[in-house]
Tab-separated table of C-alpha atoms (C1' of nucleotides) in Angstrom:
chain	number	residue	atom	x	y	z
A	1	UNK	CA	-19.247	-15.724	26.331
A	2	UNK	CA	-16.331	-14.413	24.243
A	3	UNK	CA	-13.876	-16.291	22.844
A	4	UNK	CA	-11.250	-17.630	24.644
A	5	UNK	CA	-7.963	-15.649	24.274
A	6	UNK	CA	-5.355	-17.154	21.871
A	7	UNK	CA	-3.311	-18.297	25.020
A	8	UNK	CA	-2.580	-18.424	28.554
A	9	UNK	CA	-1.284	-15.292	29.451
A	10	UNK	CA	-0.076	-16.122	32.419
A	11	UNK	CA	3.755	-16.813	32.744
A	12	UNK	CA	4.026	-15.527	29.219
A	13	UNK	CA	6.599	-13.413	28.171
A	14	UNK	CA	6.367	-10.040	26.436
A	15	UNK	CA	8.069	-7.294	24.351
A	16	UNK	CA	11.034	-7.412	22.251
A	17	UNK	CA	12.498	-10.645	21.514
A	18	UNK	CA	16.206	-12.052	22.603
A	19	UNK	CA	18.221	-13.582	20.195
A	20	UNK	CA	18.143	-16.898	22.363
A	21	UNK	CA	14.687	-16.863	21.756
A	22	UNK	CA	14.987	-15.884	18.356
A	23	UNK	CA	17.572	-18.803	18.039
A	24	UNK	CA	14.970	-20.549	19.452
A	25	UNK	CA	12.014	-19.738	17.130
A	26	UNK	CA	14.090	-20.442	14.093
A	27	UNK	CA	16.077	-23.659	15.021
A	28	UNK	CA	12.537	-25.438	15.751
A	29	UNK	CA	11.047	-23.965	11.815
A	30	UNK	CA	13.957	-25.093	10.243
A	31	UNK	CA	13.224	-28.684	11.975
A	32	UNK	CA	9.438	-29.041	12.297
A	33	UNK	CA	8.125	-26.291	10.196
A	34	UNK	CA	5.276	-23.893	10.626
A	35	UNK	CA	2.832	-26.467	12.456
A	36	UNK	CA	0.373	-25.112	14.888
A	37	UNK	CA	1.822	-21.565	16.681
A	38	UNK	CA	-0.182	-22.142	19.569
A	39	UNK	CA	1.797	-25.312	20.672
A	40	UNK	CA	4.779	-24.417	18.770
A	41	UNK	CA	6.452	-22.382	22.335
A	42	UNK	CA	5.769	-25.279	24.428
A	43	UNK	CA	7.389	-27.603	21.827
A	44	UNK	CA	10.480	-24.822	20.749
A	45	UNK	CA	11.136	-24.116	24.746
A	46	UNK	CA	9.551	-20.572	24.816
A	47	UNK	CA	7.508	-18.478	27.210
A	48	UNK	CA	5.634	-17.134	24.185
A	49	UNK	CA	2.386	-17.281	23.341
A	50	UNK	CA	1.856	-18.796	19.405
A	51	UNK	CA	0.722	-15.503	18.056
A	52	UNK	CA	3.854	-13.837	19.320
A	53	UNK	CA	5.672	-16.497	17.977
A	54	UNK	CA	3.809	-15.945	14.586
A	55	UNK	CA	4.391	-12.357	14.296
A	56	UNK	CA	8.437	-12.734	15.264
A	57	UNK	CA	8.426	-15.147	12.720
A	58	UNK	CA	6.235	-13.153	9.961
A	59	UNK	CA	7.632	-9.769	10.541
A	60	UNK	CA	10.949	-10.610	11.532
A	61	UNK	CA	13.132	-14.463	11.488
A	62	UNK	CA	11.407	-15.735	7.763
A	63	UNK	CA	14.482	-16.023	5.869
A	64	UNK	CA	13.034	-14.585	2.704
A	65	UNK	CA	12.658	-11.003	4.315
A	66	UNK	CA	14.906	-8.221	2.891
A	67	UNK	CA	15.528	-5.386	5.609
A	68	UNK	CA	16.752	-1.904	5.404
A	69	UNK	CA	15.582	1.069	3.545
A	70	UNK	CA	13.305	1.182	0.928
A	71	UNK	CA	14.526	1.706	-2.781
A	72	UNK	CA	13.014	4.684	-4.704
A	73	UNK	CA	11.022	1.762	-6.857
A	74	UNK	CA	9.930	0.538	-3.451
A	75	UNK	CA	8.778	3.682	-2.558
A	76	UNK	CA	7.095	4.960	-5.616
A	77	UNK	CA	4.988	0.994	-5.778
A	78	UNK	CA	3.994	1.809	-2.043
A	79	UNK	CA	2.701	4.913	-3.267
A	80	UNK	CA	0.339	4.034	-5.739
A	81	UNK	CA	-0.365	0.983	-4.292
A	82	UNK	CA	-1.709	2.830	-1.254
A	83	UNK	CA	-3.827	5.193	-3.564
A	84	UNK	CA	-5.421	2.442	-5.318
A	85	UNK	CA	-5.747	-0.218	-1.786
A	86	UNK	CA	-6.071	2.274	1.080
A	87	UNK	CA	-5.043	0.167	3.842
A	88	UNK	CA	-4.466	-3.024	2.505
A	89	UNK	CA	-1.114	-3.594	3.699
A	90	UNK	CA	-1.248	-7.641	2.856
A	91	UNK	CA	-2.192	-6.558	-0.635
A	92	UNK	CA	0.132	-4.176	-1.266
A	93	UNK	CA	2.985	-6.371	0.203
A	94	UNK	CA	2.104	-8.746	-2.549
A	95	UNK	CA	3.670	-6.075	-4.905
A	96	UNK	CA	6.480	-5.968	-2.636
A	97	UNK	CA	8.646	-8.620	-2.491
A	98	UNK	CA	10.396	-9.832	0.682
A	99	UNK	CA	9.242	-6.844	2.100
A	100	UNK	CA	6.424	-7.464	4.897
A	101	UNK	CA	2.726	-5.790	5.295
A	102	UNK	CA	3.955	-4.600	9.398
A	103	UNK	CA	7.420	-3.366	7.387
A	104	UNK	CA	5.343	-1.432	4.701
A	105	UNK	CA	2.757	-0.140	7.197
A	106	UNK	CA	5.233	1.417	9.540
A	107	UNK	CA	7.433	2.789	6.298
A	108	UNK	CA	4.190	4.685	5.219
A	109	UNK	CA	2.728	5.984	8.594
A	110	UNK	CA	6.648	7.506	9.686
A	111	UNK	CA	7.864	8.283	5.870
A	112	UNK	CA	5.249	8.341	3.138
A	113	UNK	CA	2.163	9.302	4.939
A	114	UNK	CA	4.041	12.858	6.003
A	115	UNK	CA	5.943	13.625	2.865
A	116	UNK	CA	1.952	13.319	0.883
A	117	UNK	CA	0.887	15.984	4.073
A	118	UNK	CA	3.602	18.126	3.832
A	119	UNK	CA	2.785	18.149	0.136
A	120	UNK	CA	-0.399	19.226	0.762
A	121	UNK	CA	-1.958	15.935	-0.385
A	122	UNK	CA	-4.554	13.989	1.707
A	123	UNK	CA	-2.546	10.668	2.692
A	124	UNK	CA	-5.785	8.933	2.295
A	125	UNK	CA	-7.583	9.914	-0.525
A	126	UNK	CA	-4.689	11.242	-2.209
A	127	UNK	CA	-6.052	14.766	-3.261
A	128	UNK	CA	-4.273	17.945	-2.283
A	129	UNK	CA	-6.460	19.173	0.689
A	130	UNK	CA	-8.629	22.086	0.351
A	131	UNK	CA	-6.678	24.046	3.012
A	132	UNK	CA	-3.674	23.882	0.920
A	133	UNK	CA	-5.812	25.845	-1.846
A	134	UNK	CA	-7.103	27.816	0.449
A	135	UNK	CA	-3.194	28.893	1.874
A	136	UNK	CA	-2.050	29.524	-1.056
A	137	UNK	CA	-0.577	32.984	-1.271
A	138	UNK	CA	-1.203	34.499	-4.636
A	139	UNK	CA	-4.523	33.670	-5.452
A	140	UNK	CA	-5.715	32.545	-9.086
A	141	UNK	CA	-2.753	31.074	-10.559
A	142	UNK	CA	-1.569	29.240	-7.366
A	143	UNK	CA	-5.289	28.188	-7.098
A	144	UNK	CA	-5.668	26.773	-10.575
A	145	UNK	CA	-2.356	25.027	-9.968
A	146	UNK	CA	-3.671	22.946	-7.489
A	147	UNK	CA	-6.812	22.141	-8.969
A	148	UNK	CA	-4.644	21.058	-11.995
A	149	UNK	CA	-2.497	18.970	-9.551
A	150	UNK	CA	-5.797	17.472	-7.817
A	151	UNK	CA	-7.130	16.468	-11.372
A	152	UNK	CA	-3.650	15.058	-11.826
A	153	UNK	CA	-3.025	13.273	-8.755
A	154	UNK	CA	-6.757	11.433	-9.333
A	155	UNK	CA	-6.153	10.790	-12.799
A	156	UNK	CA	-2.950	8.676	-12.229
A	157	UNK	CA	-4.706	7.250	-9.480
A	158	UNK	CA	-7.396	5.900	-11.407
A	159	UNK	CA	-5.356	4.357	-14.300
A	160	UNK	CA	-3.558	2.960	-12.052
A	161	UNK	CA	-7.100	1.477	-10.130
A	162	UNK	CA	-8.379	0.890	-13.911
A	163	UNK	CA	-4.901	-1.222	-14.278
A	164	UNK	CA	-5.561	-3.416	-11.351
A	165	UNK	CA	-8.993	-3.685	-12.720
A	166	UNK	CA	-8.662	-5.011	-16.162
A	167	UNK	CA	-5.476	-7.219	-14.975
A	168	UNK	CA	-7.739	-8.600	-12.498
A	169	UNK	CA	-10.629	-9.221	-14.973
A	170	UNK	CA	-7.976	-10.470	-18.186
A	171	UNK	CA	-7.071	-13.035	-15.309
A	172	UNK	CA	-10.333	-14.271	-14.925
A	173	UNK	CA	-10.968	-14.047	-18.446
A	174	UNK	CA	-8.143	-15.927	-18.786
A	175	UNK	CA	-8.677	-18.901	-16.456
A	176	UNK	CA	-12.153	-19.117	-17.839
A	177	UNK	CA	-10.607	-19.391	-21.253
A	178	UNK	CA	-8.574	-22.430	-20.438
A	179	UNK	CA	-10.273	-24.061	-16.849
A	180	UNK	CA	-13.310	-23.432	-15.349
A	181	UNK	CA	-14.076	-20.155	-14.910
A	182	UNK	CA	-13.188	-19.218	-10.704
A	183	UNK	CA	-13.769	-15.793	-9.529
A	184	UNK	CA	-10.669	-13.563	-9.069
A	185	UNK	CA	-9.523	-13.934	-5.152
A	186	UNK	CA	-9.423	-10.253	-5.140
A	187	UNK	CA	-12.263	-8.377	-5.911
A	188	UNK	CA	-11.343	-4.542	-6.237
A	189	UNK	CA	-12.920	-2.037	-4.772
A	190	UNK	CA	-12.054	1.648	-4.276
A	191	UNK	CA	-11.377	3.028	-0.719
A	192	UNK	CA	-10.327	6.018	-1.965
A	193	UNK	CA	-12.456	7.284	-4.716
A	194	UNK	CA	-15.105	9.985	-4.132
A	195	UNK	CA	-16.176	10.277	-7.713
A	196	UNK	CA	-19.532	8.596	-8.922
A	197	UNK	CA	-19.803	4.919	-10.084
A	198	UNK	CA	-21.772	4.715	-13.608
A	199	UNK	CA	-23.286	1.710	-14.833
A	200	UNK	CA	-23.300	2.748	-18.457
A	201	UNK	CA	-19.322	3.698	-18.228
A	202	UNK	CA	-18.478	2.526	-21.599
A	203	UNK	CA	-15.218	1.169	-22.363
A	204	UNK	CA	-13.595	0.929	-25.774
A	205	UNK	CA	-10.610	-1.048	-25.156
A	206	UNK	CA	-7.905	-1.873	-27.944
A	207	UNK	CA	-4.547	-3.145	-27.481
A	208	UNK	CA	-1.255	-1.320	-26.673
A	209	UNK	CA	0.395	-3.676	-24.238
A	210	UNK	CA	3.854	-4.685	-24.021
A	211	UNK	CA	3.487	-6.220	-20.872
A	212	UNK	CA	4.000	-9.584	-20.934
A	213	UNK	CA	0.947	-9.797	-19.077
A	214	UNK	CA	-2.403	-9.740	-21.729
A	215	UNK	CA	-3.075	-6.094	-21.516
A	216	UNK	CA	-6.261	-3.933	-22.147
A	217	UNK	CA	-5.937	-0.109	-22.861
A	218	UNK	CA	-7.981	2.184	-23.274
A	219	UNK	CA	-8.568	4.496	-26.062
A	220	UNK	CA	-11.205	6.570	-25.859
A	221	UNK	CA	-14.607	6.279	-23.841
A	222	UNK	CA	-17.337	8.523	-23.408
A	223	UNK	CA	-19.537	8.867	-20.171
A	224	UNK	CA	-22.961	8.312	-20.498
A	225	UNK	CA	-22.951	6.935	-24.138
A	226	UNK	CA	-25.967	3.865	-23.730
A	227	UNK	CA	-23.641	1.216	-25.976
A	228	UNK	CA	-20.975	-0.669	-24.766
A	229	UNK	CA	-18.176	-2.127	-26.529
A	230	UNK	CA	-15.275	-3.630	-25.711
A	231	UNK	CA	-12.394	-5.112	-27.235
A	232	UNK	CA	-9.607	-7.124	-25.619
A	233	UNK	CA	-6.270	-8.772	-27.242
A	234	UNK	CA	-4.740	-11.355	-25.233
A	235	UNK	CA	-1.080	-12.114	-25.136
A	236	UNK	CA	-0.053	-14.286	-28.282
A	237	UNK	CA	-3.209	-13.481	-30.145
A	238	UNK	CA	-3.515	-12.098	-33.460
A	239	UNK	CA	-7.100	-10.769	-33.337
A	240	UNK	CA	-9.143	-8.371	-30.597
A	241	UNK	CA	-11.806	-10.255	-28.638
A	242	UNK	CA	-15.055	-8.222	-28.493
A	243	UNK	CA	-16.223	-8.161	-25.216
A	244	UNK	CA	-19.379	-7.568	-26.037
A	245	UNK	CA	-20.391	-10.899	-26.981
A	246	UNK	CA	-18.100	-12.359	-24.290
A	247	UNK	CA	-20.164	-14.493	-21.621
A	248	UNK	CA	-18.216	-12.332	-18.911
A	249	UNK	CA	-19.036	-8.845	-20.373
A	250	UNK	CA	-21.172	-7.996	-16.965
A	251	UNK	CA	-17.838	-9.061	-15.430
A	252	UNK	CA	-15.533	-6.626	-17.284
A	253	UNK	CA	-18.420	-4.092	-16.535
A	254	UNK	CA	-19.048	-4.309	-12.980
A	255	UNK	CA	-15.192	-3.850	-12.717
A	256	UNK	CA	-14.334	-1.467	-15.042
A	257	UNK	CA	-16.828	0.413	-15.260
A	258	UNK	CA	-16.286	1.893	-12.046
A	259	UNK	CA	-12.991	2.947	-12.925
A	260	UNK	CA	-13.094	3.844	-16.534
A	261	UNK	CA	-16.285	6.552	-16.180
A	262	UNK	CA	-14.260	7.656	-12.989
A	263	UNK	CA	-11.144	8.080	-14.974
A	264	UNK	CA	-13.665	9.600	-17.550
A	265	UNK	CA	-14.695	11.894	-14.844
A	266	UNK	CA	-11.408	12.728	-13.919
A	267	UNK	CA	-10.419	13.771	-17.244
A	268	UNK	CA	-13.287	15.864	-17.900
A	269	UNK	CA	-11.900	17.627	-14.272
A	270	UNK	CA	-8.858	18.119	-15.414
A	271	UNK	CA	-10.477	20.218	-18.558
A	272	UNK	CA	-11.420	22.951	-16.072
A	273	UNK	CA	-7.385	23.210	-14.796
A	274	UNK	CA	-5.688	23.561	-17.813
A	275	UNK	CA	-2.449	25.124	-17.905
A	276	UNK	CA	0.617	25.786	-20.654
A	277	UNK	CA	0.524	23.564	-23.294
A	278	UNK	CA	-2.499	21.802	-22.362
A	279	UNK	CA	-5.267	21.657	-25.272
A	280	UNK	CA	-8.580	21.885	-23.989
A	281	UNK	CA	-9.951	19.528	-26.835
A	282	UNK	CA	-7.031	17.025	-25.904
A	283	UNK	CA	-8.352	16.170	-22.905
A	284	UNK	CA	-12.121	15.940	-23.992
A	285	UNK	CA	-13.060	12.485	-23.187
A	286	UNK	CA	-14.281	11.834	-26.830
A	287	UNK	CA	-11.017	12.612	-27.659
A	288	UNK	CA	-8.671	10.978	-25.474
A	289	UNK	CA	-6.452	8.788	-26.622
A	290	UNK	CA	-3.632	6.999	-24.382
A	291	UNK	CA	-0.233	9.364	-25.153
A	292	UNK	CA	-1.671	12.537	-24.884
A	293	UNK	CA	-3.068	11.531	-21.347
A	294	UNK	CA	0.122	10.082	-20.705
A	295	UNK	CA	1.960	13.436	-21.632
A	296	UNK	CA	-0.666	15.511	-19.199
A	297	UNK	CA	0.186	12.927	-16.299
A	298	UNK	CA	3.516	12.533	-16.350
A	299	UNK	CA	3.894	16.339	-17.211
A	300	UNK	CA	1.727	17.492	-14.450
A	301	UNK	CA	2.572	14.472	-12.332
A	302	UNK	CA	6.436	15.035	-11.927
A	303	UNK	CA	5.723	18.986	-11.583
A	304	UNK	CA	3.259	17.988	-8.804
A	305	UNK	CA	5.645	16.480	-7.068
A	306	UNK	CA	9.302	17.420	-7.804
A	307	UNK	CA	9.369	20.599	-5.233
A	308	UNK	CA	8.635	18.623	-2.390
A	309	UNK	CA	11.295	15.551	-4.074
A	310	UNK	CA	14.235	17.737	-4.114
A	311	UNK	CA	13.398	18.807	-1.200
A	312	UNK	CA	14.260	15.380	0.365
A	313	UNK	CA	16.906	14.347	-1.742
A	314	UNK	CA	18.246	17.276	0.106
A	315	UNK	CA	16.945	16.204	3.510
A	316	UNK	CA	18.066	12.866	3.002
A	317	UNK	CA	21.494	13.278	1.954
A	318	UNK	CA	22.036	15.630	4.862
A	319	UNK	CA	25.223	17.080	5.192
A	320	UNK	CA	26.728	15.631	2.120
A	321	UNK	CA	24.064	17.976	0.126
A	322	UNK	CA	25.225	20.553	2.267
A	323	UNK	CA	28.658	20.194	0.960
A	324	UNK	CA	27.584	19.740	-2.692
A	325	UNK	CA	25.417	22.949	-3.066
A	326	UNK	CA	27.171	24.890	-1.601
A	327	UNK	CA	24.348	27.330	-0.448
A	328	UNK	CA	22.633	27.846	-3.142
A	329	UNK	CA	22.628	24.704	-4.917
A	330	UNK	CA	22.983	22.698	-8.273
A	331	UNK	CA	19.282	22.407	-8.227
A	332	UNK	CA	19.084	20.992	-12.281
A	333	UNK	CA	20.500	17.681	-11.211
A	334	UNK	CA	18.429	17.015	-8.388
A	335	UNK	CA	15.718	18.100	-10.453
A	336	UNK	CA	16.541	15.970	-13.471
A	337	UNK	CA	16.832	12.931	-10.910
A	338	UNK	CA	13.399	13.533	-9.704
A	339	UNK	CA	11.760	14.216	-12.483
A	340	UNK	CA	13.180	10.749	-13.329
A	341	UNK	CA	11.825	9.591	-9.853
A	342	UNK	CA	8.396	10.451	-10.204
A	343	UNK	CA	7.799	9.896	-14.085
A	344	UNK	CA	8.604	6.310	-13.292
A	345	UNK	CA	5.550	6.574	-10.834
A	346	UNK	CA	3.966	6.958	-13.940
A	347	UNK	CA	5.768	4.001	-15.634
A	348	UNK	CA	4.505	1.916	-12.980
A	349	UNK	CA	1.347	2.888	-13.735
A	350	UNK	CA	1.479	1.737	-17.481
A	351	UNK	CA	3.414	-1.555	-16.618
A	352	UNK	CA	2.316	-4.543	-14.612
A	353	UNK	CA	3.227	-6.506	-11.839
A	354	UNK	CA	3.387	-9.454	-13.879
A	355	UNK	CA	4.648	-12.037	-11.521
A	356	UNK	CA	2.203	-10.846	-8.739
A	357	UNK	CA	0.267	-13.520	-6.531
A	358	UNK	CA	-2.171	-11.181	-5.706
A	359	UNK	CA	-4.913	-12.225	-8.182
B	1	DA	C1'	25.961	18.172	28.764
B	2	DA	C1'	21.322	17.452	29.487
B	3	DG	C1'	16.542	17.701	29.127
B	4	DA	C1'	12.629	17.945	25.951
B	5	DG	C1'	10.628	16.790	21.923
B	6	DT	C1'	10.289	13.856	17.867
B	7	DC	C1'	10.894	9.805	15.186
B	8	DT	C1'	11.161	4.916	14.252
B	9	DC	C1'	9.655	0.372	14.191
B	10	DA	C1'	9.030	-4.043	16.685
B	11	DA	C1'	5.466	-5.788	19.045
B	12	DC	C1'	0.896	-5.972	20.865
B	13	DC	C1'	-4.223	-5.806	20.618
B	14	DG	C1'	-8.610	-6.899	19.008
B	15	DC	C1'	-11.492	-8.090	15.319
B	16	DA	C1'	-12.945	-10.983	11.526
B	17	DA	C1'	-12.492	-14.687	8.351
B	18	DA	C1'	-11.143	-19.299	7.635
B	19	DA	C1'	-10.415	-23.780	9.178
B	20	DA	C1'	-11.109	-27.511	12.195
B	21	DC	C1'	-13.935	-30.135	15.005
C	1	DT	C1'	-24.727	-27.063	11.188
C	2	DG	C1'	-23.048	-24.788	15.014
C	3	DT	C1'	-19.152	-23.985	17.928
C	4	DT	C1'	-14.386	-23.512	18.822
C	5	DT	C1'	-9.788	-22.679	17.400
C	6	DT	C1'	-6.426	-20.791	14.387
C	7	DT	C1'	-4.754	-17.503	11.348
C	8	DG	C1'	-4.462	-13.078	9.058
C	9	DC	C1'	-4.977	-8.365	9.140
C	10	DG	C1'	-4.914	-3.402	10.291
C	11	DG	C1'	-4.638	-0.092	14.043
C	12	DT	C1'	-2.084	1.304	17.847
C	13	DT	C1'	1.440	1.551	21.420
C	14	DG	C1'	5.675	2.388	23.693
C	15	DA	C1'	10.698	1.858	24.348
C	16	DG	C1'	14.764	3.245	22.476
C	17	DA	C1'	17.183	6.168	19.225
C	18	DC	C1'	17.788	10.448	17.477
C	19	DT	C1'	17.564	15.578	17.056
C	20	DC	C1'	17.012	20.023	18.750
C	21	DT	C1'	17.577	23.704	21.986
DNA sequence: AAGAGTCTCAACCGCAAAAAC
DNA sequence: TGTTTTTGCGGTTGAGACTCT
């Protein structure tokens, strides 16, 4: 037999809520608290069943919800979030406070989801698609473009998975340092990446953080090199930790490694796209070291994206943008704003969610 | 002005994990 | 330890709002 449904459907009322039942719903929390939602109608005078009562409550009464449009930070967290978690609405709404996982779903299906598309970026793997190479109207340069931008696009994705990584891990490292060692609550995994996992992904990790969270970087790594060493600097300590006599090495491997020889990969991609200023031997892996990838990203990043940004600044402001171009347009502030816009994509990538409970 | 098409988002559904028994 | 119940989550729906023609 299947399990019984969550409540008596019979009697029950659906769709949108009343305030009187809202008034309802809240005036019995703020007496009894969250108890049990299944009897909580019977006992707050509702023809609800719990779950609806649950949801209202979640997605809609809690007092600690902020409503309305999403800021530009908002946006640009949901974003990279999404490219990192996929789906994981709960997770990413860890990163956004007061905001909930229904909220944040529903803002990237209707907003985010379409501006990537229109973009010509996959929504869920976050790569340009191949039919917007393959539309492209003049040929070589348009093509390299976009294989630039796809190297691009999965390089900031990966730091930023590599991020959650080693935040993850220097929180377990951490916990082991001073309690008994638990296992993160969130293990991470990538829904999103397509490139090959490499168990000998070597990470050389020194110490640039300003984050008041302990922070790993990286600064240079090689794929396929058989030695591992790693090096990590905790917050308030003078002297680098070598991993590799660390009792949790396998556990900075298992997690990083997947991520840094993917971000490895991804850079040695990128060496097939250059364009303008790029060096070739820059972006050699052996050579890499943490600005000039930073330069390439946020460079290539902010070009990536700024056509399709001004493009709804000017959407978004409607009529008033109308007014203010004039027709054809001060284009250089709207493109100074956005370049501002999406470069602190990148800073988001390179700082930390410090306070977050997701870990 | 009105009908069609599109967009938005609150709410629902069903599954799975966790908790309770 | 197995079963039942509760909770959390992500996917989906549909009514109302909005825009276009």
């Amino acid at each position: 037999m299947g399990r019984s449904p969550c409540c008596d459907k019979v009697g029950l009322k659906k769709g949108p809520w009343t305030p009187e039942e809202d008034q309802k719903l809240l005036a019995y929390i703020e007496e009894h608290g969250r108890g049990s939602w299944r009897s909580l109608p019977a006992k707050a005078g509702l023809q609800r069943c719990g779950k609806s009562c649950r949801l209202r409550w979640t997605n809609y009464l809690r007092p600690d919800i902020k409503r309305g449009k999403f800021s530009l930070q908002e946006e640009q967290t949901i974003i990279q979030l999404h490219a990192l978690l996929g789906n994981r609405w709960s997770a990413i709404a860890t990163h956004l406070p007061k905001r909930t996982d229904n909220e944040i779903k529903n803002y990237w299906n209707t907003h985010l989801k379409k501006r990537l598309a229109k973009m010509g970026i996959d929504p869920i793997t976050h790569k340009p698609k191949n039919d917007a190479l393959l539309s492209t109207t003049d040929g070589q340069s348009k093509k390299a473009a976009n294989l630039s931008h796809m190297a691009q696009w999965e390089s900031a994705r990966l730091e930023a998975e590599a991020r959650l990584v080693r935040e993850s891990k220097i929180r377990s490292h951490s916990l082991q340092h001073h309690h008994h060692f638990n296992p993160p609550a969130f293990t991470l995994e990538s829904p999103t990446s397509t490139l090959s996992v490499s168990e000998n992904a070597p990470p050389i990790i020194t110490g640039l953080g300003v984050s008041p969270m302990p922070m790993i970087e990286f600064v240079g790594t090689t794929s396929g090199s058989s030695e591992t060493a790693g090096i990590v600097k905790e917050e308030g300590e003078q002297e680098w930790k070598e991993l590799g006599s660390s009792s949790n090495l396998a556990d900075y491997k298992e997690g990083m490694g997947n991520s840094l020889s993917s971000f490895t990969s991804s850079l040695q991609d990128m060496t097939i796209s250059i364009e303008g200023g790029w060096t070739p031997e820059s972006l050699r892996p052996n050579n890499i070291n943490v600005n000039n990838v930073g330069n390439i990203m946020e460079e290539g990043f902010t070009n990536l994206l700024l056509n399709d940004s001004v493009n709804r600044c000017l959407s978004d402001s409607g009529k008033e943008s109308d007014e203010n171009s004039g027709g054809s347009g001060d284009g250089s502030d709207y493109y100074q704003d956005n370049k501002n816009y999406w470069n602190s994509i990148l800073n988001l990538v390179n700082s930390s969610p410090s306070d977050s409970p997701m870990f």
